């Protein structure tokens, strides 16, 4: 199969080249993001390989189908960017990388918690300027505190394991898991309202779908403890950014750490340092001293990148050889 890989970054190329040669697959790299203006680049290919911020809405899928593209190989776990109904109607198979390294994101979640709590980002700047004053750098012990995880799949479980190691009380809400399963995973199963009420730190590890879009809204924030920390390493639209901004302004939300942002498609994975960023909601977030934003790098480890490339090429290879792949995305309707 001949695959065109959209949104290719320089760090991906050698890893995907290696995986493609391992499977005897042909892959061509394209820096452009996939959207309605770039679909024509896929002429002459059988498959496209896409990432989190590529556009796979109905018009794009229709344009790809008209070019005889029969496979969309997502090199990520989430598939909220794809209109699955349209893909199925058009007979386009969508495959993904359901798990590559849950530890990569779980460890990153801890990096965000510790950075914000112990103000490493501020200390780094301060020390470089010869300022060794500790004012404003006061943190709190994680040991003995309560953390609430929303979503206890692979990443949630890996995060829970680490947090248990810190001596934290770990609460979890996951409608897809029984109380027994959550207990076996070392966490206490609670209702969402209890999780908000009891947690010092709330961390999101659920997929983005109709039920979870803006799960963190004004009502949820009001239920949280004053001074609570909120972490999102899953998908930006889980959070209503305006509501979070209001909560930060009022001083109710104590800390916000996000690796994902609802409108990140216009920003992330690009160098915009010479440009004026037009997104005022995003820019406002950056002004808070108790907010840390990173550009969707939770997955970004050597181990995860290699695993993503091998699974993606294996998915394409299986579809070509057997017409079937166990990582084909189901028919769930996502937003
Ligand atoms: P997973 O599929 O193993 O687990 C998701 C869990 O969420 C499941 O147990 C499911 O029952 C639960 N869930 C579904 N609806 C829920 C709801 N309404 N409330 C609470 N829980 C709910 O997924 P995995 O691998 O743990 O990934 C989680 C999310 O992390 C992905 O959907 C993706 O959006 C994000 N992610 C972010 C990355 C990054 O670089 N920042 C990298 C990889 C994934």
JSON list of C-alpha atoms in Angstrom, two decimals, residues 12 47 170:
[
{"chain": "A", "resi": 12, "resn": "UNK", "atom": "CA", "xyz": [8.90, 11.39, 13.16]},
{"chain": "A", "resi": 47, "resn": "UNK", "atom": "CA", "xyz": [-3.91, 5.40, 2.45]},
{"chain": "A", "resi": 170, "resn": "UNK", "atom": "CA", "xyz": [-6.58, 7.99, 44.69]}
]
